[in-house]
């Protein structure tokens, strides 16, 4: 069992990581939020796999998948809550992956100008990334996560036992973010992950408790320093500049986790050629990704020009330059004197995207 406190300008909230935590949620709510009327928001697949985390409370569902993370679903859920006469004494419980916590968190952020909520993530990505940091929101036709609010939860409840039913691709995909945490900030964590790769893959709950806890601690430390992303939070974007290009160029057929795995490889190989990253770092990351059965190569059907073009569309670009958070050596970041990011040399990135085979 671990409890990590995430601090932000207006307060702090605990992230609990423990086998069986989901079954203890009801009594935790009775203790800390007595008098609130609970509404559970979850997707239909998670409801079928895991049921409700708060037995007896009304459950509001939406169809599983990224396509549901829209203003339309947000409006539907909000109207459903109003129809059931929820008011400012509501407490929203979000159960599911990053889609459910982003969406239900955004419903909570806007419902009667904001009601409290608790995140109960049920995916690896949700537990070690999406549910930590207070960002909520939905996608638009133009791009992902363009509309949203900063609305931290009251608590985050991570139960590794709930990962047992998660489809393999989703389970592995989330681990790419853990590799990112190790490769950017914690070499010891990377060594532990390498040694524990088999028990991680077997979803041993004790091993997963350790993994989720370490990643939560790393993300919590970064967002606690600067929850609004001006500066150090940029390190969490390692691998993501290229990953977003890969996702967009593939029309989102490549999952986020797999794109992050490959994005880390491309950015780190480019960093080595740019003279920013220590030689051999990309190979260390590749070894860890292999051990966790994550991809390291750009899918051959993706054209490098399409990936570069997609990278140019990113909302984070400044003055036509494409910036990335690059690794200095395994476990530490470069760019501490330039806001933790630097302009990518696109000729080098292009070369790395499509090596001569
Ligand atoms: N707010 C943030 O800071 C932040 C950070 C990273 C990612 N995100 C967001 O997270 C989203 C992706 O999250 P995700 O990868 O968890 O996707 P997801 O929520 O769509 O979940 C993946 C799939 O697994 C199913 N599922 C979830 N838990 C299950 C379980 N325990 N058993 C069986 N099936 C289960 C879901 O129904 C879904 O089909 C994206 O929208 C992304 O933008 C947000
Ligand atoms: Zn990510």
CSV table of C-alpha atoms and ligand atoms in Angstrom, one decimal:
chain,number,residue,atom,x,y,z
A,1,UNK,CA,0.0,0.0,0.0
A,2,UNK,CA,1.3,3.5,-0.8
A,3,UNK,CA,-0.2,6.9,-0.5
A,4,UNK,CA,1.4,9.8,-2.5
A,5,UNK,CA,0.3,13.4,-2.0
A,6,UNK,CA,-0.1,15.5,-5.1
A,7,UNK,CA,0.2,19.2,-4.4
A,8,UNK,CA,-1.3,22.1,-6.4
A,9,UNK,CA,-1.8,25.8,-5.9
A,10,UNK,CA,-5.2,25.2,-4.2
A,11,UNK,CA,-4.4,22.2,-2.0
A,12,UNK,CA,-3.4,18.6,-2.2
A,13,UNK,CA,-4.9,15.1,-2.8
A,14,UNK,CA,-3.9,11.6,-2.0
A,15,UNK,CA,-3.2,8.9,-4.6
A,16,UNK,CA,-3.6,5.5,-3.0
A,17,UNK,CA,-2.1,2.4,-4.7
A,18,UNK,CA,-3.2,-0.8,-3.1
A,19,UNK,CA,-4.6,-4.2,-4.1
A,20,UNK,CA,-8.2,-4.3,-3.0
A,21,UNK,CA,-8.4,-0.5,-2.8
A,22,UNK,CA,-11.5,-0.4,-5.1
A,23,UNK,CA,-13.5,-2.5,-2.6
A,24,UNK,CA,-12.7,-0.1,0.2
A,25,UNK,CA,-13.7,3.0,-1.7
A,26,UNK,CA,-17.3,3.0,-0.4
A,27,UNK,CA,-16.2,3.2,3.3
A,28,UNK,CA,-13.6,5.8,2.4
A,29,UNK,CA,-16.3,8.0,0.8
A,30,UNK,CA,-18.5,7.5,3.9
A,31,UNK,CA,-15.7,8.6,6.1
A,32,UNK,CA,-14.5,11.7,4.0
A,33,UNK,CA,-17.5,12.8,2.0
A,34,UNK,CA,-20.5,12.0,4.2
A,35,UNK,CA,-23.6,13.8,3.0
A,36,UNK,CA,-22.6,13.9,-0.6
A,37,UNK,CA,-24.7,12.2,-3.3
A,38,UNK,CA,-22.6,9.8,-5.3
A,39,UNK,CA,-22.8,9.5,-9.1
A,40,UNK,CA,-20.6,6.9,-10.9
A,41,UNK,CA,-19.5,7.7,-14.4
A,42,UNK,CA,-17.9,4.8,-16.4
A,43,UNK,CA,-17.7,3.4,-19.9
A,44,UNK,CA,-19.8,0.4,-20.8
A,45,UNK,CA,-16.8,-2.0,-21.2
A,46,UNK,CA,-15.4,-1.1,-17.8
A,47,UNK,CA,-18.8,-1.5,-16.2
A,48,UNK,CA,-19.2,-5.0,-17.7
A,49,UNK,CA,-15.6,-6.0,-16.7
A,50,UNK,CA,-15.5,-4.5,-13.2
A,51,UNK,CA,-19.0,-3.4,-12.1
A,52,UNK,CA,-19.5,-0.2,-10.1
A,53,UNK,CA,-16.8,0.9,-7.6
A,54,UNK,CA,-19.6,2.2,-5.4
A,55,UNK,CA,-22.3,-0.4,-5.1
A,56,UNK,CA,-25.8,1.1,-4.7
A,57,UNK,CA,-25.0,4.5,-6.3
A,58,UNK,CA,-26.5,5.4,-9.7
A,59,UNK,CA,-24.2,4.6,-12.7
A,60,UNK,CA,-24.0,6.7,-15.8
A,61,UNK,CA,-22.3,5.1,-18.8
A,62,UNK,CA,-21.0,6.0,-22.2
A,63,UNK,CA,-19.7,3.9,-25.0
A,64,UNK,CA,-16.1,2.8,-24.4
A,65,UNK,CA,-13.4,4.4,-26.6
A,66,UNK,CA,-11.6,7.7,-27.5
A,67,UNK,CA,-14.5,8.6,-29.8
A,68,UNK,CA,-16.7,9.2,-26.7
A,69,UNK,CA,-14.4,11.9,-25.3
A,70,UNK,CA,-16.4,14.7,-26.9
A,71,UNK,CA,-18.6,17.7,-25.9
A,72,UNK,CA,-21.6,15.6,-27.0
A,73,UNK,CA,-20.9,12.9,-24.4
A,74,UNK,CA,-20.1,15.6,-21.8
A,75,UNK,CA,-23.5,17.3,-22.5
A,76,UNK,CA,-25.3,13.9,-22.4
A,77,UNK,CA,-23.8,13.0,-19.0
A,78,UNK,CA,-24.5,16.5,-17.6
A,79,UNK,CA,-28.1,16.3,-18.7
A,80,UNK,CA,-28.4,12.8,-17.2
A,81,UNK,CA,-27.2,14.1,-13.9
A,82,UNK,CA,-29.6,17.0,-14.0
A,83,UNK,CA,-32.5,14.7,-14.9
A,84,UNK,CA,-31.7,12.7,-11.8
A,85,UNK,CA,-31.7,15.9,-9.7
A,86,UNK,CA,-28.0,15.9,-8.8
A,87,UNK,CA,-27.1,19.3,-7.3
A,88,UNK,CA,-24.0,21.0,-5.9
A,89,UNK,CA,-23.8,18.2,-3.2
A,90,UNK,CA,-22.9,15.7,-5.9
A,91,UNK,CA,-19.7,13.7,-5.7
A,92,UNK,CA,-18.7,12.2,-9.1
A,93,UNK,CA,-16.7,8.9,-9.2
A,94,UNK,CA,-14.9,8.3,-12.5
A,95,UNK,CA,-14.1,4.6,-13.1
A,96,UNK,CA,-12.2,3.6,-16.2
A,97,UNK,CA,-9.2,4.6,-18.3
A,98,UNK,CA,-8.0,8.0,-19.3
A,99,UNK,CA,-11.1,8.6,-21.4
A,100,UNK,CA,-13.4,8.1,-18.4
A,101,UNK,CA,-11.3,10.2,-16.0
A,102,UNK,CA,-10.7,13.0,-18.5
A,103,UNK,CA,-14.4,13.1,-19.4
A,104,UNK,CA,-16.0,12.6,-16.0
A,105,UNK,CA,-13.4,15.0,-14.5
A,106,UNK,CA,-14.5,17.6,-17.0
A,107,UNK,CA,-18.2,16.9,-16.2
A,108,UNK,CA,-17.3,17.5,-12.5
A,109,UNK,CA,-15.3,20.6,-13.4
A,110,UNK,CA,-18.3,22.3,-15.1
A,111,UNK,CA,-21.3,20.8,-13.3
A,112,UNK,CA,-22.9,23.7,-11.4
A,113,UNK,CA,-19.5,25.4,-11.9
A,114,UNK,CA,-17.7,22.5,-10.3
A,115,UNK,CA,-18.4,19.6,-7.9
A,116,UNK,CA,-15.8,17.3,-6.3
A,117,UNK,CA,-14.7,14.1,-7.9
A,118,UNK,CA,-12.7,11.0,-7.3
A,119,UNK,CA,-10.6,9.2,-10.0
A,120,UNK,CA,-10.7,5.4,-10.0
A,121,UNK,CA,-8.4,4.6,-13.0
A,122,UNK,CA,-8.5,1.1,-14.3
A,123,UNK,CA,-5.8,1.1,-17.0
A,124,UNK,CA,-2.0,1.3,-16.7
A,125,UNK,CA,-2.1,4.6,-18.5
A,126,UNK,CA,-4.8,5.9,-16.3
A,127,UNK,CA,-3.1,5.0,-13.0
A,128,UNK,CA,0.4,6.2,-13.8
A,129,UNK,CA,-0.4,9.1,-16.0
A,130,UNK,CA,-3.9,10.3,-17.0
A,131,UNK,CA,-5.5,10.5,-13.5
A,132,UNK,CA,-2.5,12.3,-12.0
A,133,UNK,CA,-2.2,16.1,-12.5
A,134,UNK,CA,-5.7,17.5,-12.5
A,135,UNK,CA,-6.1,18.0,-16.3
A,136,UNK,CA,-9.6,17.2,-17.5
A,137,UNK,CA,-11.2,17.7,-20.9
A,138,UNK,CA,-12.5,16.5,-24.2
A,139,UNK,CA,-11.4,16.3,-27.8
A,140,UNK,CA,-12.7,18.4,-30.7
A,141,UNK,CA,-12.8,17.6,-34.5
A,142,UNK,CA,-9.6,19.6,-34.9
A,143,UNK,CA,-7.4,18.0,-32.2
A,144,UNK,CA,-7.3,16.1,-28.9
A,145,UNK,CA,-7.7,17.7,-25.5
A,146,UNK,CA,-8.5,21.2,-26.9
A,147,UNK,CA,-11.3,21.9,-24.5
A,148,UNK,CA,-10.9,21.3,-20.8
A,149,UNK,CA,-10.3,22.6,-17.3
A,150,UNK,CA,-7.8,22.2,-14.5
A,151,UNK,CA,-9.9,20.4,-11.9
A,152,UNK,CA,-7.9,18.2,-9.5
A,153,UNK,CA,-9.8,15.3,-7.9
A,154,UNK,CA,-10.3,14.8,-4.2
A,155,UNK,CA,-8.5,11.5,-4.3
A,156,UNK,CA,-7.2,8.9,-6.8
A,157,UNK,CA,-7.8,5.2,-6.1
A,158,UNK,CA,-5.5,2.8,-8.0
A,159,UNK,CA,-6.2,-0.9,-7.5
A,160,UNK,CA,-3.8,-3.1,-9.5
A,161,UNK,CA,-6.2,-6.0,-9.3
A,162,UNK,CA,-8.5,-4.2,-11.7
A,163,UNK,CA,-5.8,-4.5,-14.4
A,164,UNK,CA,-6.4,-8.2,-14.7
A,165,UNK,CA,-9.2,-7.8,-17.2
A,166,UNK,CA,-7.5,-5.0,-19.3
A,167,UNK,CA,-6.7,-6.1,-22.9
A,168,UNK,CA,-3.0,-6.8,-23.5
A,169,UNK,CA,-2.4,-3.9,-26.0
A,170,UNK,CA,-3.8,-1.4,-23.5
A,171,UNK,CA,-1.9,-3.0,-20.6
A,172,UNK,CA,1.4,-2.8,-22.4
A,173,UNK,CA,0.8,0.6,-24.0
A,174,UNK,CA,0.5,2.3,-20.6
A,175,UNK,CA,3.9,0.8,-19.7
A,176,UNK,CA,5.5,3.1,-22.3
A,177,UNK,CA,4.8,6.0,-20.0
A,178,UNK,CA,6.6,4.2,-17.2
A,179,UNK,CA,9.6,3.7,-19.5
A,180,UNK,CA,9.4,7.4,-20.2
A,181,UNK,CA,9.5,8.1,-16.4
A,182,UNK,CA,12.5,5.9,-15.9
A,183,UNK,CA,14.4,7.1,-19.0
A,184,UNK,CA,13.9,10.8,-18.2
A,185,UNK,CA,14.2,10.9,-14.4
A,186,UNK,CA,15.1,7.7,-12.7
A,187,UNK,CA,17.8,5.3,-13.9
A,188,UNK,CA,17.3,3.0,-10.8
A,189,UNK,CA,13.6,2.6,-11.7
A,190,UNK,CA,14.7,1.6,-15.2
A,191,UNK,CA,17.0,-1.1,-13.8
A,192,UNK,CA,14.3,-2.4,-11.5
A,193,UNK,CA,11.8,-2.5,-14.5
A,194,UNK,CA,14.3,-4.4,-16.6
A,195,UNK,CA,14.8,-7.0,-13.8
A,196,UNK,CA,11.1,-7.2,-13.1
A,197,UNK,CA,9.9,-7.3,-16.8
A,198,UNK,CA,8.5,-10.9,-16.5
A,199,UNK,CA,6.4,-10.3,-13.3
A,200,UNK,CA,5.2,-7.0,-14.8
A,201,UNK,CA,4.1,-8.8,-17.9
A,202,UNK,CA,2.4,-11.5,-15.8
A,203,UNK,CA,0.6,-8.7,-14.0
A,204,UNK,CA,1.7,-9.7,-10.6
A,205,UNK,CA,-0.2,-7.3,-8.3
A,206,UNK,CA,2.7,-6.7,-5.9
A,207,UNK,CA,5.0,-5.9,-8.7
A,208,UNK,CA,2.4,-3.6,-10.3
A,209,UNK,CA,1.9,-1.9,-7.0
A,210,UNK,CA,5.6,-1.0,-7.0
A,211,UNK,CA,5.5,0.1,-10.6
A,212,UNK,CA,2.4,2.3,-10.3
A,213,UNK,CA,3.7,3.8,-7.0
A,214,UNK,CA,7.1,4.8,-8.5
A,215,UNK,CA,5.5,6.3,-11.6
A,216,UNK,CA,2.9,8.2,-9.6
A,217,UNK,CA,5.6,9.5,-7.3
A,218,UNK,CA,7.6,10.7,-10.4
A,219,UNK,CA,4.6,12.4,-12.1
A,220,UNK,CA,3.4,13.8,-8.8
A,221,UNK,CA,6.8,15.4,-8.1
A,222,UNK,CA,6.9,17.0,-11.5
A,223,UNK,CA,3.3,18.3,-11.5
A,224,UNK,CA,3.5,19.5,-7.9
A,225,UNK,CA,6.4,21.7,-8.8
A,226,UNK,CA,4.4,23.3,-11.6
A,227,UNK,CA,1.0,22.0,-12.3
A,228,UNK,CA,0.4,24.4,-15.2
A,229,UNK,CA,3.1,23.1,-17.4
A,230,UNK,CA,5.1,26.3,-17.9
A,231,UNK,CA,8.4,24.7,-17.4
A,232,UNK,CA,9.5,21.4,-15.8
A,233,UNK,CA,6.2,19.6,-16.6
A,234,UNK,CA,7.7,19.6,-20.2
A,235,UNK,CA,9.8,16.6,-19.2
A,236,UNK,CA,6.7,14.6,-19.2
A,237,UNK,CA,6.5,15.3,-22.9
A,238,UNK,CA,9.6,13.3,-23.7
A,239,UNK,CA,8.9,11.1,-26.7
A,240,UNK,CA,5.6,12.9,-27.2
A,241,UNK,CA,6.5,15.4,-29.9
A,242,UNK,CA,7.3,12.5,-32.4
A,243,UNK,CA,4.6,10.3,-30.8
A,244,UNK,CA,1.9,12.9,-31.6
A,245,UNK,CA,3.1,13.1,-35.2
A,246,UNK,CA,3.1,9.3,-35.5
A,247,UNK,CA,-0.5,9.1,-34.1
A,248,UNK,CA,-1.8,11.8,-36.4
A,249,UNK,CA,0.0,10.4,-39.5
A,250,UNK,CA,-1.5,7.0,-38.8
A,251,UNK,CA,-4.9,8.6,-38.4
A,252,UNK,CA,-4.8,7.3,-34.8
A,253,UNK,CA,-4.6,3.7,-35.8
A,254,UNK,CA,-1.4,3.6,-33.8
A,255,UNK,CA,-2.2,3.6,-30.1
A,256,UNK,CA,-0.8,6.4,-27.9
A,257,UNK,CA,1.3,4.0,-25.8
A,258,UNK,CA,2.9,2.4,-28.8
A,259,UNK,CA,3.5,5.8,-30.4
A,260,UNK,CA,5.2,7.0,-27.2
A,261,UNK,CA,7.5,3.9,-27.2
A,262,UNK,CA,8.6,4.6,-30.8
A,263,UNK,CA,8.6,8.4,-30.2
A,264,UNK,CA,11.0,7.9,-27.3
A,265,UNK,CA,13.3,5.9,-29.6
A,266,UNK,CA,13.2,8.4,-32.5
A,267,UNK,CA,13.7,11.5,-30.3
A,268,UNK,CA,16.6,9.8,-28.4
A,269,UNK,CA,18.3,8.6,-31.6
A,270,UNK,CA,17.9,12.1,-33.0
A,271,UNK,CA,19.2,13.5,-29.7
A,272,UNK,CA,22.3,11.4,-30.0
A,273,UNK,CA,22.9,12.6,-33.6
A,274,UNK,CA,22.4,16.2,-32.5
A,275,UNK,CA,25.0,15.8,-29.9
A,276,UNK,CA,22.6,16.4,-27.0
A,277,UNK,CA,22.1,12.8,-25.8
A,278,UNK,CA,24.9,10.5,-24.7
A,279,UNK,CA,25.7,7.7,-27.2
A,280,UNK,CA,24.1,4.4,-26.2
A,281,UNK,CA,21.1,5.9,-24.5
A,282,UNK,CA,18.7,4.9,-27.3
A,283,UNK,CA,19.9,1.3,-27.1
A,284,UNK,CA,19.3,1.3,-23.3
A,285,UNK,CA,15.7,2.4,-23.9
A,286,UNK,CA,15.3,-0.1,-26.7
A,287,UNK,CA,16.4,-2.9,-24.4
A,288,UNK,CA,13.8,-1.9,-21.8
A,289,UNK,CA,11.0,-1.6,-24.4
A,290,UNK,CA,11.9,-5.0,-25.8
A,291,UNK,CA,11.8,-6.6,-22.4
A,292,UNK,CA,8.3,-5.1,-21.9
A,293,UNK,CA,7.2,-6.2,-25.5
A,294,UNK,CA,6.8,-2.7,-26.7
A,295,UNK,CA,7.7,-1.6,-30.3
A,296,UNK,CA,10.9,0.3,-31.0
A,297,UNK,CA,10.6,0.9,-34.8
A,298,UNK,CA,8.5,3.2,-36.8
A,299,UNK,CA,5.7,1.1,-38.6
A,300,UNK,CA,6.9,0.7,-42.2
A,301,UNK,CA,3.7,2.0,-43.7
A,302,UNK,CA,4.2,5.4,-42.1
A,303,UNK,CA,5.9,7.8,-44.5
A,304,UNK,CA,8.5,10.1,-42.9
A,305,UNK,CA,7.2,13.2,-44.7
A,306,UNK,CA,3.7,12.6,-43.4
A,307,UNK,CA,5.1,12.2,-39.9
A,308,UNK,CA,7.1,15.5,-40.1
A,309,UNK,CA,4.1,17.3,-41.6
A,310,UNK,CA,1.9,16.0,-38.8
A,311,UNK,CA,4.5,17.2,-36.3
A,312,UNK,CA,4.2,20.7,-37.8
A,313,UNK,CA,0.5,20.8,-36.9
A,314,UNK,CA,1.1,20.5,-33.1
A,315,UNK,CA,-0.4,23.3,-31.1
A,316,UNK,CA,2.8,23.5,-28.9
A,317,UNK,CA,5.0,24.6,-31.8
A,318,UNK,CA,6.7,28.0,-31.4
A,319,UNK,CA,7.9,30.3,-34.3
A,320,UNK,CA,7.8,27.4,-36.8
A,321,UNK,CA,10.3,25.4,-34.8
A,322,UNK,CA,9.4,22.0,-33.4
A,323,UNK,CA,10.5,21.5,-29.8
A,324,UNK,CA,11.0,18.3,-27.8
A,325,UNK,CA,12.1,17.4,-24.3
A,326,UNK,CA,15.3,15.4,-24.9
A,327,UNK,CA,17.1,13.0,-22.7
A,328,UNK,CA,20.8,13.7,-21.7
A,329,UNK,CA,21.5,10.2,-20.6
A,330,UNK,CA,19.4,7.3,-19.3
A,331,UNK,CA,17.6,8.7,-16.2
A,332,UNK,CA,18.3,12.4,-16.7
A,333,UNK,CA,17.0,15.2,-18.9
A,334,UNK,CA,18.8,17.7,-21.1
A,335,UNK,CA,17.7,21.3,-21.5
A,336,UNK,CA,17.6,22.5,-17.9
A,337,UNK,CA,18.7,25.9,-19.0
A,338,UNK,CA,16.2,26.3,-21.9
A,339,UNK,CA,12.8,25.3,-20.3
A,340,UNK,CA,13.6,21.6,-20.6
A,341,UNK,CA,12.9,21.6,-24.4
A,342,UNK,CA,14.9,22.4,-27.5
A,343,UNK,CA,14.3,22.8,-31.2
A,344,UNK,CA,14.6,19.5,-33.1
A,345,UNK,CA,16.9,19.3,-36.1
A,346,UNK,CA,14.3,18.1,-38.6
A,347,UNK,CA,16.7,16.8,-41.1
A,348,UNK,CA,18.1,14.5,-38.5
A,349,UNK,CA,14.6,13.5,-37.3
A,350,UNK,CA,13.7,12.7,-40.9
A,351,UNK,CA,16.8,10.5,-41.3
A,352,UNK,CA,16.0,8.6,-38.1
A,353,UNK,CA,12.3,8.2,-39.0
A,354,UNK,CA,13.3,6.3,-42.2
A,355,UNK,CA,16.7,4.7,-41.9
A,356,UNK,CA,18.2,3.1,-45.0
A,357,UNK,CA,17.2,-0.5,-44.6
B,1,LIG,N1,-5.4,14.1,-18.2
B,1,LIG,C1,-4.2,13.8,-18.5
B,1,LIG,O1,-3.2,14.3,-17.9
B,1,LIG,C2,-3.9,12.7,-19.5
B,1,LIG,C3,-2.6,12.1,-19.6
B,1,LIG,C4,-2.5,11.1,-20.5
B,1,LIG,C5,-3.5,10.6,-21.2
B,1,LIG,N2,-4.8,11.2,-21.1
B,1,LIG,C6,-5.9,10.7,-21.9
B,1,LIG,O2,-6.2,9.3,-21.6
B,1,LIG,C7,-6.9,8.8,-22.7
B,1,LIG,C8,-6.4,7.3,-22.9
B,1,LIG,O3,-6.6,6.6,-21.8
B,1,LIG,P1,-6.6,5.0,-21.8
B,1,LIG,O4,-5.5,4.5,-22.6
B,1,LIG,O5,-6.8,4.5,-20.4
B,1,LIG,O6,-7.9,4.6,-22.7
B,1,LIG,P2,-9.4,4.2,-22.4
B,1,LIG,O7,-9.9,5.0,-21.3
B,1,LIG,O8,-10.1,4.3,-23.7
B,1,LIG,O9,-9.3,2.7,-22.0
B,1,LIG,C9,-8.8,1.8,-22.9
B,1,LIG,C10,-9.8,0.6,-23.2
B,1,LIG,O10,-9.8,-0.3,-22.1
B,1,LIG,C11,-11.1,-0.5,-21.6
B,1,LIG,N3,-10.8,-0.8,-20.2
B,1,LIG,C12,-10.4,0.1,-19.3
B,1,LIG,N4,-10.2,-0.5,-18.1
B,1,LIG,C13,-10.4,-1.8,-18.2
B,1,LIG,C14,-10.3,-2.9,-17.4
B,1,LIG,N5,-9.8,-2.8,-16.1
B,1,LIG,N6,-10.8,-4.1,-17.9
B,1,LIG,C15,-11.2,-4.2,-19.1
B,1,LIG,N7,-11.3,-3.2,-20.0
B,1,LIG,C16,-10.9,-2.0,-19.6
B,1,LIG,C17,-11.8,0.7,-22.0
B,1,LIG,O11,-13.2,0.4,-22.1
B,1,LIG,C18,-11.2,1.1,-23.3
B,1,LIG,O12,-11.8,0.3,-24.3
B,1,LIG,C19,-6.7,9.7,-23.9
B,1,LIG,O13,-7.9,10.3,-24.1
B,1,LIG,C20,-5.7,10.7,-23.4
B,1,LIG,O14,-5.8,12.0,-23.9
B,1,LIG,C21,-5.0,12.2,-20.2
B,2,LIG,ZN1,1.4,10.1,-23.0
